XYZ file of C-alpha atoms in Angstrom:
785
model
C 9.154 38.085 -64.543
C 12.661 38.313 -63.190
C 13.547 41.042 -65.829
C 10.286 42.851 -65.350
C 10.597 43.142 -61.572
C 14.269 44.113 -61.912
C 13.323 46.952 -64.183
C 10.808 48.273 -61.754
C 12.611 47.707 -58.400
C 12.607 51.407 -57.747
C 8.827 51.531 -58.300
C 7.298 49.687 -55.283
C 3.737 50.315 -56.457
C 4.414 48.759 -59.949
C 6.195 45.712 -58.276
C 3.241 45.208 -55.935
C 0.789 45.448 -58.798
C 2.850 42.753 -60.711
C 2.791 40.453 -57.653
C -0.944 41.004 -57.104
C -1.554 40.151 -60.720
C 0.427 36.910 -60.377
C -1.614 35.987 -57.284
C -5.079 36.853 -58.495
C -4.839 35.848 -62.154
C -2.531 32.879 -61.820
C -2.075 31.382 -58.285
C -5.823 31.584 -57.614
C -6.729 30.371 -61.084
C -8.768 27.155 -61.361
C -6.379 25.978 -63.987
C -3.546 23.938 -62.383
C -1.006 25.007 -65.081
C -1.787 28.632 -64.458
C -1.277 28.048 -60.686
C 2.117 26.466 -61.439
C 3.075 29.412 -63.605
C 1.965 31.909 -60.889
C 4.028 30.110 -58.263
C 7.130 30.210 -60.568
C 6.485 33.874 -61.140
C 6.366 34.692 -57.380
C 9.669 32.817 -56.916
C 11.177 34.762 -59.766
C 9.931 38.085 -58.301
C 11.429 37.305 -54.942
C 14.777 36.428 -56.444
C 14.636 39.576 -58.563
C 13.914 41.760 -55.595
C 16.694 40.111 -53.498
C 17.426 40.674 -49.855
C 16.520 42.789 -48.013
C 14.056 44.433 -50.542
C 11.952 41.293 -50.664
C 11.030 41.747 -46.959
C 8.497 44.447 -47.850
C 6.608 42.121 -50.194
C 6.605 38.926 -48.120
C 3.100 39.658 -46.773
C 1.713 39.265 -50.318
C 4.109 36.610 -51.615
C 4.254 34.004 -48.853
C 0.531 33.386 -48.005
C -0.474 32.472 -51.648
C 2.462 30.028 -51.820
C 1.544 28.395 -48.475
C -2.126 27.981 -49.588
C -0.895 25.909 -52.529
C 0.762 23.481 -50.129
C -2.615 21.916 -49.707
C -3.670 22.015 -53.362
C -5.383 18.833 -54.709
C -2.881 18.600 -57.569
C 0.393 17.055 -56.445
C 2.282 19.016 -59.196
C 0.902 22.254 -57.807
C 1.998 21.249 -54.316
C 5.522 20.461 -55.634
C 5.850 23.822 -57.463
C 4.596 25.543 -54.331
C 7.417 23.901 -52.331
C 9.956 24.911 -55.001
C 8.675 28.385 -54.988
C 8.680 28.532 -51.178
C 12.218 27.201 -51.043
C 13.413 30.075 -53.381
C 11.578 32.703 -51.484
C 12.944 31.478 -48.106
C 16.491 31.301 -49.512
C 16.225 34.963 -50.434
C 14.238 36.181 -47.441
C 16.363 34.426 -44.833
C 15.644 35.861 -41.358
C 12.575 37.672 -42.560
C 10.819 34.383 -43.223
C 10.845 33.808 -39.487
C 7.868 36.208 -39.269
C 5.933 33.445 -41.046
C 7.414 30.526 -39.126
C 4.203 29.311 -37.644
C 2.443 29.160 -41.046
C 5.368 27.535 -42.728
C 5.786 25.060 -39.888
C 2.089 24.110 -39.928
C 2.053 23.745 -43.682
C 5.032 21.449 -43.727
C 3.618 19.516 -40.809
C 0.612 18.556 -42.992
C 2.853 17.710 -45.898
C 4.786 15.229 -43.868
C 2.028 12.741 -44.563
C 1.718 13.474 -48.289
C 1.375 10.294 -50.336
C 3.367 11.678 -53.343
C 7.085 11.030 -53.140
C 8.148 14.043 -55.064
C 6.178 16.249 -52.717
C 7.651 14.580 -49.679
C 11.162 15.134 -51.056
C 10.407 18.778 -51.789
C 8.935 19.250 -48.241
C 12.085 17.755 -46.693
C 14.228 20.092 -48.720
C 12.355 23.216 -47.625
C 12.267 21.841 -44.033
C 16.024 21.547 -43.873
C 16.336 25.142 -45.198
C 13.955 26.422 -42.564
C 15.822 24.508 -39.829
C 19.128 26.131 -41.024
C 17.631 29.607 -40.831
C 16.091 28.988 -37.346
C 19.421 27.642 -35.982
C 21.342 30.634 -37.418
C 19.019 33.544 -36.889
C 16.111 32.772 -34.561
C 17.933 33.941 -31.424
C 19.117 37.253 -32.864
C 17.282 38.361 -35.935
C 14.983 41.462 -35.474
C 12.673 42.385 -38.302
C 11.497 45.909 -39.085
C 8.109 44.587 -40.044
C 5.216 43.181 -37.897
C 4.682 39.489 -37.588
C 2.310 37.755 -39.920
C -1.328 38.263 -39.057
C -2.264 34.574 -39.865
C -4.621 32.694 -37.527
C -1.671 30.861 -36.012
C -0.167 34.122 -34.817
C -3.370 35.452 -33.449
C -3.584 32.980 -30.522
C -2.423 34.109 -27.126
C 1.294 33.586 -26.563
C 2.544 31.347 -23.790
C 5.361 32.859 -21.731
C 7.698 30.971 -19.560
C 8.318 32.059 -15.993
C 10.526 35.154 -15.882
C 10.186 35.603 -19.635
C 9.134 38.863 -21.274
C 7.923 39.838 -24.745
C 10.616 40.065 -27.397
C 10.872 41.994 -30.663
C 12.734 39.202 -32.481
C 11.249 37.791 -35.727
C 11.105 34.317 -34.205
C 8.847 34.084 -31.124
C 8.890 30.819 -29.173
C 5.949 31.928 -26.953
C 3.838 32.356 -30.140
C 4.961 29.040 -31.476
C 4.204 26.889 -28.421
C 0.396 27.056 -28.747
C 0.664 25.661 -32.318
C 3.062 22.895 -31.139
C 0.558 21.935 -28.343
C -2.094 21.501 -31.019
C 0.003 19.377 -33.349
C 1.605 17.225 -30.532
C -1.643 15.299 -30.181
C -1.344 13.761 -33.575
C -1.478 9.933 -34.028
C 0.321 9.855 -37.365
C 3.860 8.414 -37.182
C 5.235 10.649 -40.002
C 3.902 13.750 -38.332
C 5.260 12.642 -35.000
C 8.715 12.130 -36.593
C 8.560 15.583 -37.977
C 7.601 17.123 -34.585
C 10.281 15.280 -32.754
C 12.861 16.512 -35.211
C 11.759 20.147 -34.851
C 11.687 20.002 -31.027
C 15.147 18.602 -31.033
C 16.332 21.437 -33.261
C 14.750 24.147 -31.056
C 16.098 22.485 -27.959
C 19.599 22.617 -29.512
C 19.476 26.427 -29.510
C 20.483 27.462 -25.925
C 19.271 31.049 -26.301
C 15.677 29.964 -26.908
C 15.459 28.044 -23.549
C 12.937 25.548 -24.837
C 13.353 23.686 -21.539
C 11.292 26.412 -19.867
C 8.286 25.496 -21.963
C 8.702 21.732 -21.627
C 5.505 21.362 -19.556
C 3.452 22.735 -22.473
C 4.105 19.812 -24.710
C 5.654 16.990 -22.518
C 2.393 15.080 -22.103
C 1.940 14.628 -25.903
C 5.620 13.931 -26.380
C 5.599 11.060 -23.848
C 2.701 9.552 -25.761
C 4.974 9.195 -28.773
C 6.744 6.344 -26.816
C 3.728 4.103 -27.649
C 3.960 4.754 -31.436
C 3.892 1.769 -33.771
C 7.033 3.093 -35.538
C 10.268 2.125 -33.897
C 12.057 5.205 -35.378
C 9.584 7.446 -33.623
C 9.968 5.605 -30.329
C 13.810 5.753 -30.442
C 13.963 9.369 -31.473
C 11.436 10.297 -28.741
C 13.451 8.391 -26.135
C 16.602 10.171 -27.116
C 14.923 13.539 -26.984
C 13.422 12.843 -23.559
C 16.780 11.725 -22.244
C 18.244 15.011 -23.453
C 15.612 16.991 -21.753
C 16.145 15.016 -18.494
C 19.811 15.709 -18.640
C 19.212 19.380 -19.076
C 16.869 19.425 -16.129
C 19.495 17.775 -13.963
C 22.104 20.376 -15.108
C 19.648 23.162 -14.381
C 19.141 21.631 -10.908
C 22.956 21.540 -10.344
C 23.297 25.146 -11.337
C 20.570 26.063 -8.873
C 22.434 24.229 -6.131
C 25.584 26.111 -6.968
C 23.764 29.347 -6.591
C 22.491 28.327 -3.205
C 25.998 27.622 -1.909
C 27.230 30.977 -3.159
C 28.887 30.207 -6.487
C 29.111 32.994 -9.098
C 25.788 33.484 -10.958
C 26.696 33.314 -14.703
C 23.211 34.241 -15.882
C 19.552 34.080 -15.376
C 19.387 30.410 -16.108
C 16.482 28.166 -17.288
C 13.418 28.082 -15.149
C 12.139 24.479 -15.005
C 8.496 24.103 -14.022
C 8.987 21.026 -11.840
C 5.491 21.034 -10.342
C 3.808 21.009 -13.708
C 6.095 18.361 -15.037
C 5.398 16.155 -12.035
C 1.705 16.632 -12.572
C 2.174 15.377 -16.168
C 4.200 12.457 -15.137
C 1.884 11.084 -12.459
C -0.854 9.788 -14.805
C 1.848 8.159 -16.994
C 2.873 5.998 -14.000
C -0.342 4.019 -14.568
C -0.005 3.863 -18.343
C -0.615 0.441 -19.983
C 2.499 1.043 -22.105
C 5.541 -0.343 -20.328
C 7.978 2.114 -21.879
C 5.965 5.127 -20.796
C 5.814 3.744 -17.255
C 9.498 3.206 -17.198
C 10.315 6.697 -18.449
C 7.919 8.297 -16.035
C 9.522 6.364 -13.161
C 12.979 7.260 -14.320
C 12.081 10.945 -14.467
C 10.599 10.911 -10.933
C 13.711 9.085 -9.641
C 15.848 12.003 -11.042
C 13.395 14.635 -9.757
C 13.444 13.616 -6.162
C 16.950 14.925 -5.275
C 16.656 18.126 -7.388
C 13.069 19.191 -6.471
C 12.563 17.917 -2.995
C 10.230 20.574 -1.751
C 7.981 20.188 -4.736
C 7.999 16.371 -4.818
C 7.015 16.167 -1.136
C 3.803 18.155 -1.869
C 2.878 15.524 -4.516
C 3.463 12.538 -2.130
C -0.247 11.370 -1.951
C -0.631 11.313 -5.665
C 2.777 9.816 -6.169
C 1.991 6.986 -3.678
C -1.207 6.141 -5.457
C 0.608 5.799 -8.752
C 3.877 4.202 -7.578
C 2.708 1.495 -5.246
C 0.760 -0.467 -7.819
C 3.918 -0.561 -9.927
C 5.698 -2.509 -7.186
C 3.780 -5.589 -8.380
C 4.300 -4.976 -12.137
C 4.862 -8.053 -14.316
C 8.007 -6.528 -15.794
C 10.987 -6.814 -13.494
C 12.667 -3.607 -14.743
C 9.585 -1.635 -13.870
C 9.339 -3.269 -10.473
C 12.866 -2.489 -9.706
C 12.552 1.093 -10.793
C 9.319 1.570 -8.805
C 10.984 0.067 -5.684
C 13.932 2.573 -5.992
C 11.501 5.506 -6.427
C 9.398 4.374 -3.517
C 12.447 4.020 -1.258
C 13.732 7.449 -2.303
C 10.349 9.035 -1.665
C 10.078 7.461 1.754
C 13.568 8.621 2.637
C 12.674 12.184 1.518
C 9.496 12.217 3.654
C 11.361 10.662 6.598
C 14.113 13.286 6.512
C 11.771 16.158 5.957
C 11.206 18.357 9.052
C 7.677 17.946 10.375
C 5.701 20.930 9.300
C 3.198 22.845 11.380
C -0.323 21.631 12.345
C -1.668 18.973 9.912
C -5.204 18.261 8.737
C -7.319 15.658 10.465
C -9.783 13.476 8.502
C -13.483 13.712 9.098
C -16.263 11.173 8.920
C -17.097 12.577 5.510
C -13.668 11.541 4.188
C -14.288 10.155 0.588
C -11.366 7.806 0.993
C -12.801 6.229 4.109
C -16.234 5.843 2.527
C -14.728 3.598 -0.170
C -13.287 1.155 2.378
C -14.757 -1.872 4.043
C -14.937 -1.610 7.849
C -14.974 -4.523 10.337
C -18.033 -5.542 12.225
C -17.691 -3.842 15.608
C -20.138 -5.050 18.173
C -19.048 -3.404 21.378
C -17.539 0.021 21.045
C -16.076 2.685 18.859
C -12.855 4.664 19.423
C -13.225 7.737 21.488
C -9.645 8.907 21.741
C -6.224 7.865 20.578
C -4.327 9.034 23.613
C -3.180 12.388 22.328
C -4.478 15.667 21.146
C -5.695 15.794 17.508
C -4.258 18.884 15.748
C -6.322 21.239 13.633
C -5.715 21.543 9.924
C -3.423 23.903 8.022
C -4.081 24.234 4.338
C -0.640 25.745 3.763
C 1.328 22.763 5.106
C 3.852 21.387 2.533
C 3.060 17.760 3.308
C -0.533 16.653 3.598
C -0.632 13.859 6.130
C -4.383 13.455 5.879
C -4.406 12.884 2.084
C -1.357 10.642 2.268
C -2.901 8.308 4.859
C -6.232 8.242 3.009
C -4.383 7.288 -0.122
C -2.444 4.551 1.685
C -5.747 3.177 3.052
C -7.048 2.832 -0.479
C -4.071 0.669 -1.354
C -5.392 -1.936 1.055
C -7.955 -2.759 -1.706
C -5.263 -3.461 -4.205
C -5.107 -7.045 -5.451
C -1.348 -7.407 -5.119
C 0.412 -8.330 -1.980
C 3.415 -6.121 -2.644
C 1.338 -2.984 -2.939
C -0.502 -3.720 0.253
C 2.650 -4.437 2.201
C 4.225 -1.241 0.844
C 1.286 0.890 1.999
C 1.595 -0.644 5.504
C 5.296 0.163 5.545
C 4.514 3.687 4.594
C 2.058 4.060 7.500
C 4.544 2.531 9.875
C 7.134 5.097 8.766
C 4.741 7.983 9.071
C 3.307 7.009 12.439
C 6.897 6.507 13.677
C 7.788 10.032 12.431
C 4.647 11.891 13.580
C 2.460 9.668 15.716
C 0.182 12.597 16.622
C -0.677 13.493 12.985
C -1.766 10.403 11.092
C -4.435 8.954 13.382
C -7.558 10.684 14.375
C -10.505 9.249 16.367
C -12.767 9.292 13.358
C -10.518 8.968 10.285
C -11.423 5.364 9.698
C -7.794 4.144 9.695
C -7.945 1.832 12.713
C -11.066 -0.114 11.723
C -9.564 -0.735 8.282
C -6.323 -1.974 9.926
C -8.398 -4.352 11.993
C -10.185 -5.568 8.816
C -6.787 -6.085 7.221
C -6.032 -8.807 9.668
C -8.214 -11.000 7.541
C -5.958 -10.458 4.549
C -4.963 -13.691 2.815
C -1.315 -12.671 2.756
C 0.547 -13.477 5.935
C 3.215 -10.822 5.182
C 0.476 -8.202 5.095
C -0.906 -9.384 8.360
C 2.491 -9.161 9.971
C 3.025 -5.633 8.977
C -0.608 -4.797 9.896
C -0.081 -6.176 13.364
C 3.205 -4.270 13.728
C 1.380 -1.064 12.816
C -1.538 -1.784 15.166
C 0.998 -2.451 17.963
C 2.889 0.780 17.177
C -0.368 2.815 17.288
C -1.420 1.165 20.500
C 1.994 1.818 22.146
C 1.271 5.561 21.729
C -2.348 5.386 22.853
C -4.206 5.860 26.103
C -5.341 2.857 28.200
C -8.888 3.412 27.207
C -7.980 3.237 23.446
C -5.867 0.121 23.987
C -8.800 -1.563 25.784
C -11.140 -0.646 22.957
C -8.604 -2.015 20.529
C -8.599 -5.436 22.394
C -12.351 -5.380 22.384
C -12.682 -4.935 18.760
C -9.894 -7.488 18.111
C -11.921 -10.002 20.100
C -15.048 -8.936 18.228
C -13.240 -9.641 14.927
C -12.127 -13.043 16.225
C -15.695 -13.991 17.110
C -17.311 -12.920 13.803
C -14.723 -13.369 11.105
C -13.461 -16.905 11.811
C -10.114 -15.158 12.172
C -9.320 -16.973 15.341
C -9.137 -20.331 13.543
C -6.763 -19.166 10.804
C -4.723 -16.321 12.265
C -5.414 -16.180 15.985
C -2.108 -17.481 17.111
C -0.131 -15.410 14.670
C -1.890 -12.182 15.627
C -1.577 -12.642 19.382
C 2.096 -13.725 19.131
C 3.084 -10.744 16.867
C 1.283 -8.379 19.167
C 3.088 -9.827 22.164
C 6.295 -9.333 20.275
C 5.664 -5.682 19.708
C 3.796 -4.753 22.875
C 3.956 -5.713 26.508
C 2.560 -9.339 26.743
C 1.270 -8.796 30.260
C -0.749 -5.757 29.153
C -2.252 -7.695 26.262
C -3.094 -10.808 28.299
C -4.475 -8.958 31.330
C -6.638 -6.669 29.169
C -8.039 -9.615 27.170
C -8.598 -11.641 30.268
C -10.510 -8.828 31.967
C -12.734 -8.446 28.822
C -13.355 -12.269 28.447
C -14.180 -12.629 32.207
C -17.315 -10.583 31.567
C -18.050 -11.839 28.081
C -21.582 -13.105 27.647
C -20.678 -15.341 24.685
C -19.576 -18.334 26.772
C -18.600 -20.501 23.863
C -16.382 -17.967 22.249
C -14.832 -17.093 25.674
C -13.980 -20.825 26.238
C -12.459 -21.208 22.803
C -10.496 -17.943 23.087
C -9.146 -18.895 26.500
C -8.124 -22.279 25.152
C -6.143 -20.536 22.303
C -4.650 -17.976 24.652
C -3.573 -20.751 26.977
C -1.776 -22.747 24.237
C 0.019 -19.538 23.122
C 1.015 -18.754 26.643
C 2.563 -22.160 27.217
C 4.297 -22.701 23.817
C 5.137 -19.250 22.351
C 8.794 -17.994 22.696
C 7.412 -14.425 22.794
C 5.740 -15.198 26.107
C 8.734 -16.749 27.898
C 8.987 -13.796 30.185
C 5.322 -13.991 31.200
C 5.650 -17.747 31.810
C 8.664 -17.067 34.042
C 6.667 -14.613 36.124
C 3.733 -17.033 36.486
C 6.016 -19.862 37.509
C 6.755 -18.168 40.833
C 3.908 -16.226 42.168
C 5.494 -15.057 45.421
C 5.374 -11.263 44.996
C 2.106 -9.302 44.745
C 2.425 -8.213 41.161
C 2.825 -11.769 39.914
C 0.003 -12.905 42.209
C -2.250 -10.160 40.765
C -1.297 -11.346 37.218
C -2.119 -14.947 38.106
C -5.556 -13.984 39.612
C -6.496 -11.856 36.621
C -5.742 -14.675 34.160
C -7.285 -17.403 36.409
C -10.647 -15.672 36.607
C -10.842 -15.504 32.827
C -9.261 -18.928 32.314
C -12.164 -20.418 34.362
C -14.186 -20.248 31.075
C -12.187 -23.296 30.091
C -11.601 -25.909 32.787
C -8.524 -27.549 31.254
C -6.887 -24.201 30.497
C -7.451 -23.049 34.137
C -5.934 -26.306 35.313
C -2.847 -25.952 33.086
C -2.472 -22.343 34.289
C -2.294 -23.612 37.814
C 0.259 -26.177 36.886
C 2.274 -23.428 35.320
C 2.060 -21.356 38.351
C 3.036 -24.420 40.566
C -0.056 -24.103 42.716
C -0.419 -27.827 42.794
C -2.754 -28.147 45.815
C -5.293 -25.872 44.167
C -4.861 -27.905 41.004
C -5.724 -31.063 42.881
C -8.803 -29.408 44.332
C -9.816 -28.376 40.802
C -9.734 -32.091 39.775
C -12.494 -32.814 42.377
C -14.638 -30.281 40.451
C -13.654 -32.036 37.140
C -15.274 -35.235 38.523
C -18.658 -33.361 38.879
C -18.469 -31.900 35.423
C -19.832 -33.516 32.306
C -16.803 -34.891 30.520
C -17.373 -33.715 26.935
C -15.413 -34.855 23.912
C -13.919 -31.390 23.592
C -12.760 -31.527 27.286
C -11.038 -34.907 26.779
C -9.317 -33.625 23.668
C -8.000 -30.693 25.593
C -6.736 -32.981 28.384
C -5.039 -35.108 25.684
C -3.328 -31.906 24.323
C -2.424 -30.923 27.920
C -0.592 -34.234 28.310
C 1.398 -33.372 25.162
C 2.138 -29.951 26.504
C 3.479 -31.457 29.672
C 6.150 -33.075 27.564
C 7.117 -29.651 26.049
C 10.045 -27.467 27.200
C 7.718 -25.182 29.026
C 7.053 -27.840 31.700
C 10.616 -29.129 32.090
C 10.769 -27.852 35.560
C 7.530 -29.758 36.370
C 8.964 -33.053 35.102
C 12.124 -32.538 37.196
C 9.911 -31.887 40.284
C 8.859 -35.502 39.955
C 12.198 -36.361 41.400
C 11.159 -34.779 44.728
C 7.842 -36.501 45.637
C 8.151 -35.551 49.289
C 8.322 -31.814 48.291
C 5.565 -31.873 45.626
C 3.074 -34.463 46.766
C 0.107 -32.638 45.117
C 1.845 -32.609 41.777
C 1.694 -36.426 41.777
C -1.934 -36.276 42.716
C -2.636 -33.862 39.815
C -0.784 -36.060 37.234
C -2.510 -39.200 38.455
C -5.768 -37.478 38.414
C -5.296 -36.493 34.807
C -4.250 -40.092 34.036
C -7.449 -41.485 35.594
C -9.602 -39.028 33.662
C -8.177 -40.092 30.330
C -9.575 -43.075 28.426
C -7.149 -45.573 27.087
C -5.267 -43.564 24.474
C -1.887 -42.554 23.352
C -1.941 -39.668 25.817
C -2.815 -42.058 28.561
C 0.206 -44.218 27.649
C 2.477 -41.232 27.485
C 1.538 -40.012 30.921
C 1.602 -43.460 32.486
C 5.080 -44.126 31.173
C 6.175 -40.770 32.406
C 4.867 -41.587 35.982
C 6.179 -45.137 35.862
C 9.652 -43.921 35.193
C 9.634 -42.228 38.680
C 7.388 -44.731 40.359
C 9.896 -45.762 43.025
C 10.030 -42.166 44.206
C 6.408 -41.353 43.440
C 5.233 -44.092 45.788
C 6.721 -42.406 48.845
C 4.304 -39.477 49.096
C 1.296 -41.751 49.552
C 2.806 -43.869 52.375
C 1.072 -43.316 55.757
C 2.941 -41.081 58.136
C 3.404 -43.887 60.635
C 5.490 -45.860 58.162
C 8.019 -43.118 57.590
C 10.799 -45.322 59.084
C 10.572 -47.523 55.910
C 11.760 -44.774 53.691
C 12.914 -41.256 54.305
C 13.930 -40.161 57.705
C 11.622 -37.970 59.687
C 13.791 -34.841 59.652
C 14.020 -34.551 55.796
C 10.267 -35.014 55.385
C 9.358 -32.473 58.061
C 11.773 -29.944 56.583
C 10.156 -30.432 53.166
C 6.698 -30.130 54.567
C 7.623 -26.976 56.488
C 9.200 -25.392 53.374
C 6.089 -26.234 51.243
C 3.818 -24.969 54.044
C 5.701 -21.659 54.312
C 5.535 -21.157 50.486
C 1.842 -21.935 50.455
C 1.150 -19.592 53.305
C 2.918 -16.757 51.487
C 0.781 -17.265 48.444
C -2.316 -17.592 50.627
C -1.743 -14.040 51.961
C -2.738 -12.600 48.623
C -4.324 -15.430 46.632
C -7.479 -16.638 48.245
C -7.613 -20.038 46.674
C -10.912 -20.963 48.260
C -12.611 -17.996 46.555
C -10.928 -18.774 43.298
C -12.245 -22.348 43.491
C -15.711 -21.095 44.064
C -15.364 -18.797 41.097
C -14.261 -21.724 38.976
C -17.235 -23.833 40.067
C -19.687 -20.946 39.326
C -18.303 -20.253 35.877
C -18.200 -23.990 34.946
C -21.830 -24.302 36.278
C -22.861 -21.469 33.902
C -21.140 -23.200 31.054
C -22.943 -26.386 31.902
C -26.363 -24.601 31.866
C -25.492 -23.020 28.550
C -24.594 -26.419 27.060
C -27.814 -28.005 28.321
C -29.961 -25.147 26.893
C -28.202 -25.603 23.548
C -28.874 -29.325 23.556
C -32.475 -28.819 24.352
C -32.820 -26.212 21.597
C -31.324 -28.669 19.088
C -33.549 -31.554 20.382
C -36.712 -29.556 19.981
C -35.649 -28.510 16.472
C -34.989 -32.157 15.642
C -38.428 -33.226 16.991
C -40.198 -30.592 14.928
C -38.341 -31.745 11.829
C -39.289 -35.434 12.246
C -42.923 -34.424 12.794
C -42.986 -32.690 9.418
C -41.287 -35.013 6.984
C -40.583 -33.941 3.369
C -42.638 -36.017 1.027
C -40.937 -37.669 -1.952
C -37.677 -38.452 -0.225
C -38.385 -41.842 1.284
C -35.160 -43.414 0.152
C -33.194 -40.487 1.494
C -34.929 -40.769 4.829
C -34.152 -44.433 5.178
C -30.485 -43.767 4.448
C -30.439 -40.949 6.930
C -31.965 -43.132 9.706
C -29.423 -45.808 9.168
C -26.580 -43.322 9.385
C -28.193 -41.699 12.518
C -28.432 -45.142 14.180
C -24.717 -45.792 13.624
C -23.811 -42.390 14.903
C -25.978 -42.837 17.945
C -24.403 -46.143 18.692
C -20.948 -44.630 18.515
C -22.060 -41.763 20.782
C -23.322 -44.214 23.312
C -20.009 -46.131 23.377
C -18.006 -42.949 23.812
C -20.362 -41.824 26.582
C -19.945 -45.135 28.354
C -16.152 -44.930 28.201
C -16.219 -41.381 29.598
C -18.617 -42.474 32.355
C -16.268 -45.231 33.417
C -13.387 -42.872 33.406
C -15.204 -40.363 35.488
C -16.334 -42.910 38.015
C -12.781 -44.213 38.347
C -11.496 -40.589 38.810
C -14.115 -40.016 41.594
C -12.971 -43.113 43.499
C -9.210 -42.376 43.215
C -9.544 -38.735 43.938
C -11.685 -39.392 46.877
C -8.988 -41.621 48.329
């Protein structure tokens, strides 16, 4: 064949007829030996023609050889590879017209089970790589590209790229690569990684511009079962990332006025980020790590693009903060911090969108039970939307709200930190009257994590500090509603109130709550709430300033504060009494004890008095204990303390208070001595001066504080509570009677046991009631004196 073709090289028609005969009669023959002979004949013909003459016949030589790459006979496949190798060696740059077909055929042979075929494919593959590296960027063919199906697909052009007349076309190759990149076979993946690395090593091709077309599939290779594939893919991705960073540096140099050395590679950052985001939630740890690493590198080089993806990035990154692998957690934390810094430093854009009631993010969230009101305004103007804004505050806040449903504490805390930062940056853009954020924040107060609750309270306080008085009052109303319905008061009440007072004005909080509770119809809840507020007021370091103001109610503002609290504190007798002790209005406190004598002394009330005695020993009442050294100046203080002592049954609190009073008994006796016996103790002048000073102080307070009216208010509120308790007891009694009239048959033994237990409980109740009655009678006698 070699001699025959050589003899007719000047007769193209005869040469074509020889090649056609080889193809039709031999390569397409059903006999495998004939096919082998035909393949050898085609190779010999190509060698005989030589370069560049063979270029004119490649359209009839190459396709038959490639078709035999998939022959069922392994020997035919081997001879096809050998023939193809010889043809490519002669054709050199012209074979690039058939690159897609050769590449696809070799891709399929990468998984061939026959060793000889694999070796032959690797040999041909190396030859093709050498040709591509040497000629792909420069070789121009005088013939049209192959008309195979692989070349008929629409070409994919990178930004700023234009059609080229070169034999090798990367835009025409990329669609084929996208098809093959989805393979699950390790050998094929190894083949693809090797070819991508080769193409990337040719600077003129600018493969980086097409990275977004196949990056998704390439990242999936990191989960391959073959370690060789994983390692090769990791190295290739690292090279791509380094090139992206270098491209970013070149872009920065252009911006600062450095000399432009060329057009440069156009990196499609936005499309790459879109590809990376789903991989942040991948179950494969290595894929997650690589995606986070890429984003970490992208933030400084693509700031304007990254900031547009903030909502999607937050949804993907925050769950990684609680990942079980420490390396991924650390990387996610760094990316999150970088992203926060980027958003914080970005200049606020124009008007931002406002969420509506139909917000799908809001619909997916639980909302607290609100029994009194809804938010009507947040104290500022809500801005209309702008779809062209680079940073979407609406979507970001909605995404952060969704993170409250995450099972991991770290994610929920991070979402609250984001909201804190955003509200601090643009308080008028992330909270609308109907966007559902505030109710969700209220509900989050029930979160099992104390760290989440702390940040939630901080955010609520921050939002309230920028709100109108009406909004703040509604916030307090709904907070009380949450306390009353969610058992939150028992578990987190003190923490919530204290943290709010730390971040907001304590007086504003207490006065608003007091005003709401004064009119509250739920008397039992009001009493419990006042009791808790009172303990917080006396013991909490955050309220030291408020205690200081109440301790000396001489000016009008402090008196107004005392009156506001007092009217609400009347829901709880012991709390109102302790408030008066705190404000040093001892005469009014003594008058309140007279009312105590007429009240039913319940177990709850005695327990509260017991706690009050313990509070009197706390640092908050140090001044009060020191005033016991001046009985002539504070006679009503002694009367108050002795009154408490006589109300208490014999208990540890009784002993504590008695010992305290006994320690100053020699002085404490003086204030009850008749005036006519003054010559036995203090001289008249000292006692008169003290009385005059106390009377002057009392008269000043009386100018604004009308204690008589306050006492009447206290009596009225306590009478209402008494009626409420009696109605509750009657209701329980009627229910008990109905229950005994309709016994459940078949439970006789259980009933007997129940009656025995009830008898013992009734006996105990009678004993306690007797002790309380004696204590109350004794208090009436002593206070009457």
